[in-house]
Structures are given as C-alpha cells and as structure tokens.
PDB file of N, CA and C in Angstrom:
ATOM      1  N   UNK A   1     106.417  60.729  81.155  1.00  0.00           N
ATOM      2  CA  UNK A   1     106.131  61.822  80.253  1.00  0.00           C
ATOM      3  C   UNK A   1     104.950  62.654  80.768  1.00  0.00           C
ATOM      4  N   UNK A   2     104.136  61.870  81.181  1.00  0.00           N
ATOM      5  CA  UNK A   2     102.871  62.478  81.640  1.00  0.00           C
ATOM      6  C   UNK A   2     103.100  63.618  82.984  1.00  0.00           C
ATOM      7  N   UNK A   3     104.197  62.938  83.663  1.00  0.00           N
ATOM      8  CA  UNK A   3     104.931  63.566  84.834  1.00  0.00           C
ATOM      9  C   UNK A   3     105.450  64.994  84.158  1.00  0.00           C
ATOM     10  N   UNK A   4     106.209  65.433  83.129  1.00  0.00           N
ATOM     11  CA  UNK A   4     107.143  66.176  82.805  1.00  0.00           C
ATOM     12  C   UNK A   4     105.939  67.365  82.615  1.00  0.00           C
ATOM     13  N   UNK A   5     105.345  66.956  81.694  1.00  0.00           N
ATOM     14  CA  UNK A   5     103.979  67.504  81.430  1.00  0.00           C
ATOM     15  C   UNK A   5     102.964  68.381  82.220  1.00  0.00           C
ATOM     16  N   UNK A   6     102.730  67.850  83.509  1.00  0.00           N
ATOM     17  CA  UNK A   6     102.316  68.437  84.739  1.00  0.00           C
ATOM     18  C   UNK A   6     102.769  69.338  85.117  1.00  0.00           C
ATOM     19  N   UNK A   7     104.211  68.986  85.523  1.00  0.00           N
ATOM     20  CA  UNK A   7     105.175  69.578  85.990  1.00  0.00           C
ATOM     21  C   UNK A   7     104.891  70.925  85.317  1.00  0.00           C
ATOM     22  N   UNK A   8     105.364  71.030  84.004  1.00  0.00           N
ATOM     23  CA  UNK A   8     105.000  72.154  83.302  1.00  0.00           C
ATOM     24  C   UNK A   8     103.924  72.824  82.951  1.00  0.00           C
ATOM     25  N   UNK A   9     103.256  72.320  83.137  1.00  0.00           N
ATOM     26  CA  UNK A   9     101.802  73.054  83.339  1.00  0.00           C
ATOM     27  C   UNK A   9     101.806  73.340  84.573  1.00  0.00           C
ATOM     28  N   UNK A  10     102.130  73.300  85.792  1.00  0.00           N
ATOM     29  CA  UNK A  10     101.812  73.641  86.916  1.00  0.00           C
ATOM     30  C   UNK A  10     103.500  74.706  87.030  1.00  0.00           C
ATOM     31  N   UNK A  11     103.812  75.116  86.290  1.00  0.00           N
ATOM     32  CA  UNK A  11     105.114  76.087  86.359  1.00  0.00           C
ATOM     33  C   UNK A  11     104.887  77.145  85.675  1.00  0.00           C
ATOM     34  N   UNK A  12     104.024  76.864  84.433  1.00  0.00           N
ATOM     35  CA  UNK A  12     103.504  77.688  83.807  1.00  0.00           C
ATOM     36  C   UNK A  12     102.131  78.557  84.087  1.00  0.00           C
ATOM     37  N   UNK A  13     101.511  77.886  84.809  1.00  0.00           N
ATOM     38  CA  UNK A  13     100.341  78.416  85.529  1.00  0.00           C
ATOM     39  C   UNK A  13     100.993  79.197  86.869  1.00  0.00           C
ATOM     40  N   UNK A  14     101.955  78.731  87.655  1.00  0.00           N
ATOM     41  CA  UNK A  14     102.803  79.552  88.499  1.00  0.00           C
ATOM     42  C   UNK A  14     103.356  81.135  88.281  1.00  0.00           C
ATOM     43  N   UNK A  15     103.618  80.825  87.376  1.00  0.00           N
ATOM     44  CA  UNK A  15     104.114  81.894  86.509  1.00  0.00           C
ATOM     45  C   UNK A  15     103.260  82.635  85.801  1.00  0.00           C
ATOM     46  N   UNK A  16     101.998  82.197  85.033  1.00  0.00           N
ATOM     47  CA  UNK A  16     101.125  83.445  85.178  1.00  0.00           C
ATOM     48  C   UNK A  16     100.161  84.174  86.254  1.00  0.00           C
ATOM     49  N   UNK A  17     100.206  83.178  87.090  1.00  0.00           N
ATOM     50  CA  UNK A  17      99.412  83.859  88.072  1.00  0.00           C
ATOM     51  C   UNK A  17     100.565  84.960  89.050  1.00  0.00           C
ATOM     52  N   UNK A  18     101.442  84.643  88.934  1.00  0.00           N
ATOM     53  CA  UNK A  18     102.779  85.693  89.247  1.00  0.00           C
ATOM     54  C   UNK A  18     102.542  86.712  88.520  1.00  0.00           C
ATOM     55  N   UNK A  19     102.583  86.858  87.315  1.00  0.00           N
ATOM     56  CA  UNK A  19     102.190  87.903  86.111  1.00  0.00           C
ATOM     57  C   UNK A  19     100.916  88.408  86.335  1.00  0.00           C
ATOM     58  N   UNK A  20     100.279  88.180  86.946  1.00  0.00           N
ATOM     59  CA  UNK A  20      99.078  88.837  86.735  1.00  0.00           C
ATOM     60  C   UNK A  20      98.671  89.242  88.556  1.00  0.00           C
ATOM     61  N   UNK A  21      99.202  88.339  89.753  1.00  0.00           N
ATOM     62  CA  UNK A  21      99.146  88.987  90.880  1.00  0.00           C
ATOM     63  C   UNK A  21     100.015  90.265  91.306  1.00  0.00           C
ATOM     64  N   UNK A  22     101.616  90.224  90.964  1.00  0.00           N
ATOM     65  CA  UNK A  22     102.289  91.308  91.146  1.00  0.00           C
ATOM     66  C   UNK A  22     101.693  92.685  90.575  1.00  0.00           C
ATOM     67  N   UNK A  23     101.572  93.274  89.337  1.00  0.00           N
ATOM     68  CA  UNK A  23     100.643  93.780  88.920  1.00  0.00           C
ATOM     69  C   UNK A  23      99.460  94.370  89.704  1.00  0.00           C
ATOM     70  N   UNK A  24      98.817  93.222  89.741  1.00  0.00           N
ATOM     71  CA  UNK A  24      97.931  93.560  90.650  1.00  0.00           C
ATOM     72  C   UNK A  24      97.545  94.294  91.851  1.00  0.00           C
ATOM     73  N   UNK A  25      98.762  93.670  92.370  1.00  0.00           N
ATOM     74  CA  UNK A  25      99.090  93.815  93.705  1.00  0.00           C
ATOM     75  C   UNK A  25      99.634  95.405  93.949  1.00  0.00           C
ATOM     76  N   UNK A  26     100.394  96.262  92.963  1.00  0.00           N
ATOM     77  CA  UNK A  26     100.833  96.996  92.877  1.00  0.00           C
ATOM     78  C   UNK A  26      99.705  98.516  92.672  1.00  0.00           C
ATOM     79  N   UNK A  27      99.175  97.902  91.875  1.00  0.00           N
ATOM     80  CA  UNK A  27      97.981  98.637  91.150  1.00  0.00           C
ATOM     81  C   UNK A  27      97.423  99.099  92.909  1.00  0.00           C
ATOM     82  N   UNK A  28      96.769  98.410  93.463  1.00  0.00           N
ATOM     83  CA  UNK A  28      95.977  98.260  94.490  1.00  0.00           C
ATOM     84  C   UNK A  28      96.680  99.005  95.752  1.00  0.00           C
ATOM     85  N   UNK A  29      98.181  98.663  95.987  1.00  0.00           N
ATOM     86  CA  UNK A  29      99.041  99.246  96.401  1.00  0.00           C
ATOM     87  C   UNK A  29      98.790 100.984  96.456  1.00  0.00           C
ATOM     88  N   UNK A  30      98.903 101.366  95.024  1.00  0.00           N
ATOM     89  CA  UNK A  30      99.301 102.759  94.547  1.00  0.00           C
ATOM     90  C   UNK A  30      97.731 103.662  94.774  1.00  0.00           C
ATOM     91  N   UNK A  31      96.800 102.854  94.463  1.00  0.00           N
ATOM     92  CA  UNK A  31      95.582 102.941  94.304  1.00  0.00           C
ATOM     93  C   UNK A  31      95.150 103.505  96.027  1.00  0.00           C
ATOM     94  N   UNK A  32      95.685 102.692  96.674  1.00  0.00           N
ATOM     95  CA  UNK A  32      95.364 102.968  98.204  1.00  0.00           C
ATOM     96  C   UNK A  32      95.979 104.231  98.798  1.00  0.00           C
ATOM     97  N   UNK A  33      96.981 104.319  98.335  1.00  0.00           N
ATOM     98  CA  UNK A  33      98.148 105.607  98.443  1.00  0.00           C
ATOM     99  C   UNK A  33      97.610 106.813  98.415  1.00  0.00           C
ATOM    100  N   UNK A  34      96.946 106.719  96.767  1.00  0.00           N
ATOM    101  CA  UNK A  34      95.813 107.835  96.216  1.00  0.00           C
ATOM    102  C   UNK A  34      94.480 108.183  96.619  1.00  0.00           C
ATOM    103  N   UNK A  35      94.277 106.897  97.410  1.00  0.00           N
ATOM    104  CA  UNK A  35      93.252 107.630  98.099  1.00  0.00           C
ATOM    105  C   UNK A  35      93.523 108.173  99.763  1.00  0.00           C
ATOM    106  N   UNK A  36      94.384 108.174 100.278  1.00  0.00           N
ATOM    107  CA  UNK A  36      94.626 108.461 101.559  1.00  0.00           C
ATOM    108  C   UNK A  36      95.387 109.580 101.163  1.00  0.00           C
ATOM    109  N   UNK A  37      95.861 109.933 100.043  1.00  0.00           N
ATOM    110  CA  UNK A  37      96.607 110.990 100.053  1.00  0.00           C
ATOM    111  C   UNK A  37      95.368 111.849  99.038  1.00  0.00           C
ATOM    112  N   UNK A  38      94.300 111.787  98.751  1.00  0.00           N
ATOM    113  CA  UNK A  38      93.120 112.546  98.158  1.00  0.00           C
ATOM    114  C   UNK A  38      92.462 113.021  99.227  1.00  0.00           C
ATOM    115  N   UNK A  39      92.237 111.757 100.155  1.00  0.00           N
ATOM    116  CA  UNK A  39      91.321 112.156 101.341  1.00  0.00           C
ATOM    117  C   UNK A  39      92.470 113.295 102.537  1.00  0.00           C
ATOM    118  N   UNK A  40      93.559 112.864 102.419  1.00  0.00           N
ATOM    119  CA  UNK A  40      94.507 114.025 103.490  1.00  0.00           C
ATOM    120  C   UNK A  40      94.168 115.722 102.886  1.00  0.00           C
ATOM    121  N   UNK A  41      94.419 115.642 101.643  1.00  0.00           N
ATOM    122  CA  UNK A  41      94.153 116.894 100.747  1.00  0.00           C
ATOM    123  C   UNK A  41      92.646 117.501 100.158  1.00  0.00           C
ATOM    124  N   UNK A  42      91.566 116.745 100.504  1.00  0.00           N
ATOM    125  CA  UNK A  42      90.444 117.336 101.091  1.00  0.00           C
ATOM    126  C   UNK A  42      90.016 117.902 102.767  1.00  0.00           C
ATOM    127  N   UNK A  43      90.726 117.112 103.425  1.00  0.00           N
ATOM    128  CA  UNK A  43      90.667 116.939 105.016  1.00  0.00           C
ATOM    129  C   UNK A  43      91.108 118.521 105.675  1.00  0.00           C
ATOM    130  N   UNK A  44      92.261 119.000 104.557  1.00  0.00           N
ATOM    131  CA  UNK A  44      93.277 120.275 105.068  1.00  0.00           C
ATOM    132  C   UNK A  44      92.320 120.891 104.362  1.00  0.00           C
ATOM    133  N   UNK A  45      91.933 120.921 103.095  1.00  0.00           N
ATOM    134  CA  UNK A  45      91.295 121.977 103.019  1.00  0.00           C
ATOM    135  C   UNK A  45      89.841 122.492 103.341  1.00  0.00           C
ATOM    136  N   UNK A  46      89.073 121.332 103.807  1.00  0.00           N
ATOM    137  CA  UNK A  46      88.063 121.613 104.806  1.00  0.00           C
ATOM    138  C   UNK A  46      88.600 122.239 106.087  1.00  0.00           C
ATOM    139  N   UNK A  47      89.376 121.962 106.794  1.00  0.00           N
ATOM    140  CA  UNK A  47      90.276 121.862 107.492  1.00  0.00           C
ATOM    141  C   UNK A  47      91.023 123.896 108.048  1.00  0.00           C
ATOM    142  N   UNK A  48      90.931 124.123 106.670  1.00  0.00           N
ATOM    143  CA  UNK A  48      91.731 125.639 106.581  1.00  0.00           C
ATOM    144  C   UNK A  48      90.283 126.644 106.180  1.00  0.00           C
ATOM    145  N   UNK A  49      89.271 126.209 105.934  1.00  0.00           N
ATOM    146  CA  UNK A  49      88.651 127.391 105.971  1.00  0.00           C
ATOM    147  C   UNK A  49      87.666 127.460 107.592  1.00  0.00           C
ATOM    148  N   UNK A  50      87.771 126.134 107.907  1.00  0.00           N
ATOM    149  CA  UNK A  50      87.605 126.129 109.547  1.00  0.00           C
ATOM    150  C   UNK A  50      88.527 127.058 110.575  1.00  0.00           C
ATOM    151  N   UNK A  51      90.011 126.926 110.105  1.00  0.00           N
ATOM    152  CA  UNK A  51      90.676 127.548 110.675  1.00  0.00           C
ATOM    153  C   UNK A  51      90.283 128.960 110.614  1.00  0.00           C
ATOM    154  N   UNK A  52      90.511 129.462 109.378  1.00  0.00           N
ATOM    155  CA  UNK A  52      90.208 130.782 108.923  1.00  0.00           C
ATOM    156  C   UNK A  52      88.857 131.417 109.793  1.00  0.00           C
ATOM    157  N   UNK A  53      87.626 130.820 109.451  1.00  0.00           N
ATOM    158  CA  UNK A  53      87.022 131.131 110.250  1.00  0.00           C
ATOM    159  C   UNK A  53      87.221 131.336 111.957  1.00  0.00           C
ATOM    160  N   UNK A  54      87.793 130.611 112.478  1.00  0.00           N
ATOM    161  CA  UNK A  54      88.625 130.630 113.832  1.00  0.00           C
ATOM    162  C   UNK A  54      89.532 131.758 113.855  1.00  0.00           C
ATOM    163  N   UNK A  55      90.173 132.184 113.274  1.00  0.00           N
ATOM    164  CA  UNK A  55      91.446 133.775 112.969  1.00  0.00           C
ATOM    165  C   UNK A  55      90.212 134.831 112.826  1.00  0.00           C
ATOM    166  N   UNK A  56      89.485 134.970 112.116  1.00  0.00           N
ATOM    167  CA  UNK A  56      88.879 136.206 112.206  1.00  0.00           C
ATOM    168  C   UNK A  56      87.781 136.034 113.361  1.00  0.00           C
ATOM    169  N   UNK A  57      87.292 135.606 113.602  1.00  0.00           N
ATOM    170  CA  UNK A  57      86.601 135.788 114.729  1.00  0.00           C
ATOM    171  C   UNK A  57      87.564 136.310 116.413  1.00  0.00           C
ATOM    172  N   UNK A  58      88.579 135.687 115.680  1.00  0.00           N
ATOM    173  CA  UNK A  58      88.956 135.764 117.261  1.00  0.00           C
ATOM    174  C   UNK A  58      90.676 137.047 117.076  1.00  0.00           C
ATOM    175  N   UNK A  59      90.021 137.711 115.685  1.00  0.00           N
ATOM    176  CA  UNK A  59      91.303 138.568 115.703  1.00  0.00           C
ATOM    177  C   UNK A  59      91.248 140.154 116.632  1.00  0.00           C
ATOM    178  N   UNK A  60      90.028 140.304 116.735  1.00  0.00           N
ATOM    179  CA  UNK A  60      89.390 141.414 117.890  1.00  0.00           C
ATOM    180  C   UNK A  60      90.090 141.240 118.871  1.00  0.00           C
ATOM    181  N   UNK A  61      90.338 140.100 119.697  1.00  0.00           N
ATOM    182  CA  UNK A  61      91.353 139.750 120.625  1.00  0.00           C
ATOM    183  C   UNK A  61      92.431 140.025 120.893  1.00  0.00           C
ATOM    184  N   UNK A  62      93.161 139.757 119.365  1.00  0.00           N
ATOM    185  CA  UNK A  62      94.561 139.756 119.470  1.00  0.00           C
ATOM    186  C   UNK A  62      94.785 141.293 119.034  1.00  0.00           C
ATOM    187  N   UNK A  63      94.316 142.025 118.561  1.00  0.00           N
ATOM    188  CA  UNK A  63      94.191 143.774 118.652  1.00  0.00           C
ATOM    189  C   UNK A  63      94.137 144.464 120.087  1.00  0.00           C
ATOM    190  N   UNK A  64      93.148 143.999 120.605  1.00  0.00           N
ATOM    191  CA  UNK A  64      92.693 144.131 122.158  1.00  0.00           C
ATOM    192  C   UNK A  64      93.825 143.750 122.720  1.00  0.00           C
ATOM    193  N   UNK A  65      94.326 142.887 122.936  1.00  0.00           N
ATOM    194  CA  UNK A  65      95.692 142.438 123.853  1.00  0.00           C
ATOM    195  C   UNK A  65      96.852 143.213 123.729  1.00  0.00           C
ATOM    196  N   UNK A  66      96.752 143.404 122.346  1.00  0.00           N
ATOM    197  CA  UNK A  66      97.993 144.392 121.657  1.00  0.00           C
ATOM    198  C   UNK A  66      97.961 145.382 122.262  1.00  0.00           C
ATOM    199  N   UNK A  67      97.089 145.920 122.275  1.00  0.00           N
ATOM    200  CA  UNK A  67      96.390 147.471 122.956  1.00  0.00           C
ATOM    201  C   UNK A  67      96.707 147.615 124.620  1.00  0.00           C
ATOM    202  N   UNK A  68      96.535 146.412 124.685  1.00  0.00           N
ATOM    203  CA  UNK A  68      96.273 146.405 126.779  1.00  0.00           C
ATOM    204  C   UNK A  68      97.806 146.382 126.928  1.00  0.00           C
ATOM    205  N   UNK A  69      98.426 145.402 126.484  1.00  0.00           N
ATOM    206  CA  UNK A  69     100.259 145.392 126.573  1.00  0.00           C
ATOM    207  C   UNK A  69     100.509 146.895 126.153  1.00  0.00           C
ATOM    208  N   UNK A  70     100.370 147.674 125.101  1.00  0.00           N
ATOM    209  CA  UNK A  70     100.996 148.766 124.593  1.00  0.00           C
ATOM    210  C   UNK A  70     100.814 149.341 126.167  1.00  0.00           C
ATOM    211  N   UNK A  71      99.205 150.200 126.562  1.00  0.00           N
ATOM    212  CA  UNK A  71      98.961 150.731 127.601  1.00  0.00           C
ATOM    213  C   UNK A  71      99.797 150.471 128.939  1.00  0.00           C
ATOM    214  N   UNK A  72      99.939 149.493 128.912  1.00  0.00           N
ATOM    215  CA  UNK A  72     100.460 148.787 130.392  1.00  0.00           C
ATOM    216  C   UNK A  72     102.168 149.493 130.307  1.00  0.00           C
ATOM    217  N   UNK A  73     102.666 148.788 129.669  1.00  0.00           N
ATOM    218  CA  UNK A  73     103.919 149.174 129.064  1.00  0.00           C
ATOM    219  C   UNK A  73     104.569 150.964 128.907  1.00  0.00           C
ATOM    220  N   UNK A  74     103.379 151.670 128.704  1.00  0.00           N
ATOM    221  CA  UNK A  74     103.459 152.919 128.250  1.00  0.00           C
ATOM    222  C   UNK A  74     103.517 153.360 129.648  1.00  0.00           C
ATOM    223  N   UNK A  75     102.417 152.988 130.475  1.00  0.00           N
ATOM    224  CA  UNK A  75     102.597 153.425 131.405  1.00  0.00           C
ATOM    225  C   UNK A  75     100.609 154.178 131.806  1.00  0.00           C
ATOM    226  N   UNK A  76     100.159 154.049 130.639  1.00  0.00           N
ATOM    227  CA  UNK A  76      99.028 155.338 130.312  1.00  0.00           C
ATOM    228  C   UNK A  76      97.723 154.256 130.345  1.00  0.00           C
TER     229      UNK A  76
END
C-alpha cells in the first residue's frame, strides 16, 4: 500500500511539474522572440536615419553624374 502511494505521489508531482514547466517554457520561448524581434525593429530604425543621412550627403553626386552622362551623351 505504501508502494501504491508513492507511486502516486511521484505521478502526481510529475505531472505538476509538467504543468507548470511547459508553460513556462513557452512563456520564455515567446518572451525571447520579443525581444530579438524589439531589438531587430530598433536596430532598422537607428539603422534608416543613418542611411538617410548617407542619401543626402551623397545626393550632389548622383546629380553631378547625371549631368556628366547627359553632357557626354549630348555630345556638348
């Protein structure tokens, strides 16, 4: 009897610690997700006004080039 007893207590303790690790486990899961996908979506947008800054500085260039191809091309 004492046997049966165990048994069930150690099935039942199986079973909540199942209940309470899956859960867990999930939480922590999703939790990690959210932050790699918080930190990707700060990253771009630090990310894009770097760029931006990079486009206008360097759009004088791409006017200038425009200009030198037209000339060349034209002939003039």
């Amino acid at each position: 009897m004492a046997e049966n007893i165990e048994q069930a207590y150690r099935q039942i303790t199986t079973e909540c610690d199942e209940f309470v690790y899956t859960p867990t486990k999930r939480y922590k899961r999703e939790y990690k997700q959210n932050q790699i996908r918080e930190a990707m979506v700060k990253g771009y947008i630090e990310m894009s006004q770097i760029n931006l800054s990079i486009c206008s500085e360097c759009l004088h260039l791409e006017y200038e080039a425009e200009h030198m191809v037209e000339r060349l091309v034209s002939g003039g």
